[in-house]
Short mmCIF file of N, CA and C in Angstrom, two decimals:
data_model
loop_
_atom_site.label_atom_id
_atom_site.label_comp_id
_atom_site.label_asym_id
_atom_site.label_seq_id
_atom_site.Cartn_x
_atom_site.Cartn_y
_atom_site.Cartn_z
N MET A 1 -15.67 32.75 -72.06
CA MET A 1 -16.81 33.28 -72.79
C MET A 1 -18.12 32.91 -72.08
N PHE A 2 -18.28 31.64 -71.73
CA PHE A 2 -19.47 31.18 -71.01
C PHE A 2 -19.04 30.69 -69.63
N ASP A 3 -19.74 31.14 -68.60
CA ASP A 3 -19.44 30.59 -67.28
C ASP A 3 -20.62 29.83 -66.70
N HIS A 4 -21.80 29.99 -67.31
CA HIS A 4 -23.00 29.29 -66.85
C HIS A 4 -23.88 28.99 -68.05
N ILE A 5 -24.30 27.73 -68.16
CA ILE A 5 -25.18 27.30 -69.25
C ILE A 5 -26.48 26.82 -68.62
N PHE A 6 -27.57 27.47 -68.99
CA PHE A 6 -28.89 27.17 -68.47
C PHE A 6 -29.62 26.31 -69.49
N VAL A 7 -30.06 25.11 -69.08
CA VAL A 7 -30.64 24.15 -70.02
C VAL A 7 -32.06 23.78 -69.56
N PRO A 8 -33.09 24.44 -70.13
CA PRO A 8 -34.46 24.04 -69.81
C PRO A 8 -34.83 22.77 -70.57
N LEU A 9 -35.44 21.84 -69.88
CA LEU A 9 -35.82 20.56 -70.47
C LEU A 9 -37.26 20.22 -70.13
N ASP A 10 -37.92 19.50 -71.04
CA ASP A 10 -39.31 19.10 -70.79
C ASP A 10 -39.48 17.58 -70.71
N GLY A 11 -38.37 16.86 -70.73
CA GLY A 11 -38.43 15.41 -70.63
C GLY A 11 -38.47 14.70 -71.97
N SER A 12 -38.55 15.45 -73.06
CA SER A 12 -38.62 14.83 -74.38
C SER A 12 -37.22 14.52 -74.93
N LYS A 13 -37.16 13.53 -75.79
CA LYS A 13 -35.89 13.19 -76.45
C LYS A 13 -35.42 14.35 -77.33
N GLU A 14 -36.37 15.04 -77.93
CA GLU A 14 -36.00 16.19 -78.76
C GLU A 14 -35.29 17.26 -77.94
N ALA A 15 -35.82 17.56 -76.77
CA ALA A 15 -35.18 18.57 -75.90
C ALA A 15 -33.80 18.11 -75.45
N GLU A 16 -33.65 16.80 -75.23
CA GLU A 16 -32.36 16.27 -74.77
C GLU A 16 -31.25 16.40 -75.81
N ARG A 17 -31.62 16.72 -77.03
CA ARG A 17 -30.59 16.89 -78.07
C ARG A 17 -29.63 18.03 -77.74
N VAL A 18 -30.02 18.90 -76.83
CA VAL A 18 -29.16 20.01 -76.43
C VAL A 18 -28.07 19.56 -75.44
N ILE A 19 -28.22 18.41 -74.83
CA ILE A 19 -27.27 17.96 -73.81
C ILE A 19 -25.85 17.83 -74.36
N PRO A 20 -25.62 17.15 -75.47
CA PRO A 20 -24.24 17.06 -75.96
C PRO A 20 -23.62 18.41 -76.30
N VAL A 21 -24.42 19.33 -76.81
CA VAL A 21 -23.92 20.67 -77.13
C VAL A 21 -23.56 21.40 -75.83
N SER A 22 -24.45 21.30 -74.84
CA SER A 22 -24.19 21.93 -73.54
C SER A 22 -22.93 21.34 -72.90
N GLU A 23 -22.80 20.03 -73.01
CA GLU A 23 -21.63 19.36 -72.46
C GLU A 23 -20.35 19.86 -73.13
N ALA A 24 -20.36 19.93 -74.45
CA ALA A 24 -19.17 20.39 -75.18
C ALA A 24 -18.82 21.83 -74.81
N LEU A 25 -19.82 22.69 -74.73
CA LEU A 25 -19.56 24.08 -74.34
C LEU A 25 -19.02 24.18 -72.92
N ALA A 26 -19.61 23.42 -72.01
CA ALA A 26 -19.17 23.44 -70.62
C ALA A 26 -17.73 22.98 -70.48
N VAL A 27 -17.36 21.93 -71.19
CA VAL A 27 -15.99 21.44 -71.13
C VAL A 27 -15.04 22.47 -71.74
N THR A 28 -15.40 23.01 -72.87
CA THR A 28 -14.55 23.98 -73.56
C THR A 28 -14.30 25.23 -72.72
N PHE A 29 -15.35 25.75 -72.08
CA PHE A 29 -15.22 27.02 -71.36
C PHE A 29 -15.15 26.87 -69.84
N GLY A 30 -15.19 25.64 -69.35
CA GLY A 30 -15.15 25.44 -67.91
C GLY A 30 -16.40 25.98 -67.22
N ALA A 31 -17.51 25.96 -67.93
CA ALA A 31 -18.76 26.51 -67.41
C ALA A 31 -19.51 25.49 -66.56
N ARG A 32 -20.33 25.99 -65.69
CA ARG A 32 -21.24 25.13 -64.94
C ARG A 32 -22.55 25.04 -65.72
N VAL A 33 -23.31 23.98 -65.49
CA VAL A 33 -24.57 23.75 -66.20
C VAL A 33 -25.69 23.61 -65.18
N THR A 34 -26.79 24.31 -65.44
CA THR A 34 -28.00 24.13 -64.64
C THR A 34 -29.06 23.50 -65.53
N LEU A 35 -29.52 22.32 -65.13
CA LEU A 35 -30.61 21.64 -65.81
C LEU A 35 -31.91 22.05 -65.13
N PHE A 36 -32.89 22.44 -65.93
CA PHE A 36 -34.09 23.07 -65.39
C PHE A 36 -35.34 22.46 -66.02
N ALA A 37 -36.37 22.25 -65.20
CA ALA A 37 -37.65 21.75 -65.70
C ALA A 37 -38.77 22.47 -64.96
N VAL A 38 -39.94 22.49 -65.58
CA VAL A 38 -41.10 23.15 -64.98
C VAL A 38 -42.27 22.18 -64.93
N VAL A 39 -42.87 22.05 -63.76
CA VAL A 39 -44.13 21.33 -63.61
C VAL A 39 -45.20 22.35 -63.95
N GLU A 40 -45.87 22.14 -65.08
CA GLU A 40 -46.86 23.10 -65.56
C GLU A 40 -48.09 23.12 -64.66
N THR A 41 -48.45 24.31 -64.21
CA THR A 41 -49.68 24.53 -63.46
C THR A 41 -50.37 25.74 -64.08
N PRO A 42 -51.66 25.87 -63.93
CA PRO A 42 -52.37 27.00 -64.52
C PRO A 42 -51.84 28.34 -64.00
N GLY A 43 -51.79 29.32 -64.87
CA GLY A 43 -51.34 30.65 -64.47
C GLY A 43 -52.51 31.49 -64.00
N ASP A 44 -52.19 32.67 -63.55
CA ASP A 44 -53.22 33.62 -63.11
C ASP A 44 -54.20 33.88 -64.24
N GLY A 45 -55.46 33.90 -63.90
CA GLY A 45 -56.49 34.22 -64.87
C GLY A 45 -56.90 33.07 -65.77
N GLU A 46 -56.28 31.91 -65.60
CA GLU A 46 -56.65 30.76 -66.42
C GLU A 46 -57.82 30.04 -65.77
N PRO A 47 -58.74 29.55 -66.59
CA PRO A 47 -59.93 28.92 -66.03
C PRO A 47 -59.69 27.53 -65.44
N ASN A 48 -58.59 26.90 -65.78
CA ASN A 48 -58.34 25.54 -65.31
C ASN A 48 -58.08 25.52 -63.81
N GLU A 49 -58.58 24.49 -63.18
CA GLU A 49 -58.28 24.30 -61.77
C GLU A 49 -56.85 23.81 -61.64
N ALA A 50 -56.23 24.18 -60.56
CA ALA A 50 -54.88 23.69 -60.30
C ALA A 50 -54.95 22.18 -60.04
N PRO A 51 -53.92 21.44 -60.50
CA PRO A 51 -53.92 20.00 -60.22
C PRO A 51 -53.76 19.75 -58.72
N PRO A 52 -54.20 18.60 -58.26
CA PRO A 52 -54.03 18.29 -56.83
C PRO A 52 -52.56 18.35 -56.44
N LYS A 53 -52.30 18.79 -55.23
CA LYS A 53 -50.92 18.93 -54.76
C LYS A 53 -50.15 17.63 -54.90
N SER A 54 -50.81 16.50 -54.65
CA SER A 54 -50.11 15.21 -54.76
C SER A 54 -49.62 14.98 -56.19
N ARG A 55 -50.41 15.39 -57.19
CA ARG A 55 -49.98 15.20 -58.57
C ARG A 55 -48.83 16.13 -58.93
N VAL A 56 -48.87 17.35 -58.42
CA VAL A 56 -47.76 18.29 -58.64
C VAL A 56 -46.50 17.75 -57.96
N ASP A 57 -46.63 17.25 -56.75
CA ASP A 57 -45.48 16.70 -56.03
C ASP A 57 -44.89 15.50 -56.78
N GLU A 58 -45.75 14.63 -57.31
CA GLU A 58 -45.27 13.47 -58.08
C GLU A 58 -44.53 13.92 -59.33
N ALA A 59 -45.08 14.91 -60.02
CA ALA A 59 -44.43 15.42 -61.23
C ALA A 59 -43.09 16.08 -60.89
N ARG A 60 -43.06 16.82 -59.80
CA ARG A 60 -41.81 17.47 -59.37
C ARG A 60 -40.75 16.40 -59.08
N GLU A 61 -41.13 15.35 -58.36
CA GLU A 61 -40.19 14.28 -58.02
C GLU A 61 -39.71 13.55 -59.28
N ALA A 62 -40.61 13.32 -60.23
CA ALA A 62 -40.23 12.65 -61.48
C ALA A 62 -39.23 13.50 -62.27
N PHE A 63 -39.49 14.80 -62.35
CA PHE A 63 -38.55 15.69 -63.04
C PHE A 63 -37.21 15.73 -62.32
N LYS A 64 -37.25 15.74 -60.99
CA LYS A 64 -36.00 15.77 -60.21
C LYS A 64 -35.16 14.53 -60.50
N LYS A 65 -35.79 13.36 -60.51
CA LYS A 65 -35.05 12.13 -60.81
C LYS A 65 -34.49 12.16 -62.22
N TYR A 66 -35.29 12.63 -63.16
CA TYR A 66 -34.87 12.75 -64.56
C TYR A 66 -33.65 13.68 -64.68
N LEU A 67 -33.74 14.85 -64.07
CA LEU A 67 -32.63 15.80 -64.14
C LEU A 67 -31.40 15.28 -63.40
N ASP A 68 -31.60 14.61 -62.27
CA ASP A 68 -30.47 14.04 -61.54
C ASP A 68 -29.71 13.03 -62.39
N GLY A 69 -30.45 12.23 -63.16
CA GLY A 69 -29.80 11.26 -64.05
C GLY A 69 -28.95 11.94 -65.11
N LEU A 70 -29.49 12.99 -65.71
CA LEU A 70 -28.72 13.74 -66.70
C LEU A 70 -27.53 14.44 -66.05
N SER A 71 -27.74 14.93 -64.84
CA SER A 71 -26.67 15.61 -64.12
C SER A 71 -25.49 14.67 -63.85
N ARG A 72 -25.79 13.45 -63.46
CA ARG A 72 -24.71 12.47 -63.21
C ARG A 72 -23.86 12.27 -64.46
N ARG A 73 -24.51 12.23 -65.60
CA ARG A 73 -23.78 12.06 -66.87
C ARG A 73 -22.81 13.23 -67.08
N LEU A 74 -23.29 14.44 -66.85
CA LEU A 74 -22.43 15.61 -67.04
C LEU A 74 -21.33 15.67 -65.99
N GLU A 75 -21.67 15.33 -64.75
CA GLU A 75 -20.67 15.34 -63.68
C GLU A 75 -19.58 14.32 -63.93
N SER A 76 -19.92 13.21 -64.57
CA SER A 76 -18.90 12.20 -64.87
C SER A 76 -17.89 12.71 -65.89
N ALA A 77 -18.28 13.77 -66.62
CA ALA A 77 -17.36 14.40 -67.57
C ALA A 77 -16.62 15.57 -66.91
N GLY A 78 -16.80 15.72 -65.59
CA GLY A 78 -16.10 16.76 -64.86
C GLY A 78 -16.78 18.12 -64.89
N ILE A 79 -18.06 18.14 -65.23
CA ILE A 79 -18.79 19.41 -65.34
C ILE A 79 -19.56 19.68 -64.05
N ARG A 80 -19.41 20.89 -63.52
CA ARG A 80 -20.19 21.29 -62.35
C ARG A 80 -21.64 21.45 -62.80
N THR A 81 -22.53 20.74 -62.13
CA THR A 81 -23.91 20.68 -62.58
C THR A 81 -24.87 20.86 -61.42
N GLY A 82 -25.95 21.60 -61.68
CA GLY A 82 -27.03 21.75 -60.71
C GLY A 82 -28.35 21.45 -61.39
N VAL A 83 -29.35 21.16 -60.60
CA VAL A 83 -30.69 20.91 -61.13
C VAL A 83 -31.69 21.76 -60.38
N SER A 84 -32.76 22.13 -61.09
CA SER A 84 -33.81 22.93 -60.49
C SER A 84 -35.14 22.58 -61.15
N VAL A 85 -36.17 22.45 -60.32
CA VAL A 85 -37.52 22.20 -60.81
C VAL A 85 -38.43 23.27 -60.24
N ALA A 86 -39.17 23.94 -61.12
CA ALA A 86 -40.10 24.99 -60.71
C ALA A 86 -41.52 24.56 -61.01
N GLU A 87 -42.47 25.30 -60.47
CA GLU A 87 -43.89 25.08 -60.76
C GLU A 87 -44.45 26.35 -61.37
N GLY A 88 -45.30 26.21 -62.37
CA GLY A 88 -45.94 27.38 -62.98
C GLY A 88 -46.06 27.20 -64.48
N ARG A 89 -46.01 28.30 -65.19
CA ARG A 89 -46.04 28.31 -66.66
C ARG A 89 -44.60 28.27 -67.13
N ALA A 90 -44.27 27.34 -68.01
CA ALA A 90 -42.88 27.11 -68.40
C ALA A 90 -42.17 28.38 -68.86
N ALA A 91 -42.77 29.11 -69.81
CA ALA A 91 -42.09 30.30 -70.34
C ALA A 91 -41.83 31.31 -69.24
N GLU A 92 -42.81 31.53 -68.38
CA GLU A 92 -42.64 32.50 -67.29
C GLU A 92 -41.55 32.07 -66.32
N GLU A 93 -41.50 30.78 -65.99
CA GLU A 93 -40.51 30.29 -65.04
C GLU A 93 -39.10 30.32 -65.63
N ILE A 94 -38.98 30.05 -66.92
CA ILE A 94 -37.67 30.11 -67.57
C ILE A 94 -37.15 31.54 -67.52
N VAL A 95 -37.98 32.50 -67.86
CA VAL A 95 -37.57 33.90 -67.84
C VAL A 95 -37.25 34.34 -66.42
N ARG A 96 -38.07 33.92 -65.47
CA ARG A 96 -37.86 34.30 -64.06
C ARG A 96 -36.54 33.77 -63.53
N THR A 97 -36.16 32.61 -64.00
CA THR A 97 -34.94 31.98 -63.49
C THR A 97 -33.74 32.56 -64.19
#
């Protein structure tokens, strides 16, 4: 029924509540899981200046470490897992992915 489970996360404990459900579904259906996060940056037409590249890079690395930790947990249960971090507006990046 499911062969791929896409799990967008923002680093909050509330968002992580989906992990056990994703894990159960992945085990049941033999699905792979992609853990996904977005480093928020201003979109087109927004008045905000883009954050300095160093800050975006730091946020990207922090999300990568966070997702890698969650990935190890899923992999220890025998689940094929990937991680991805994008930059942009969260809703747009989730839909794009």
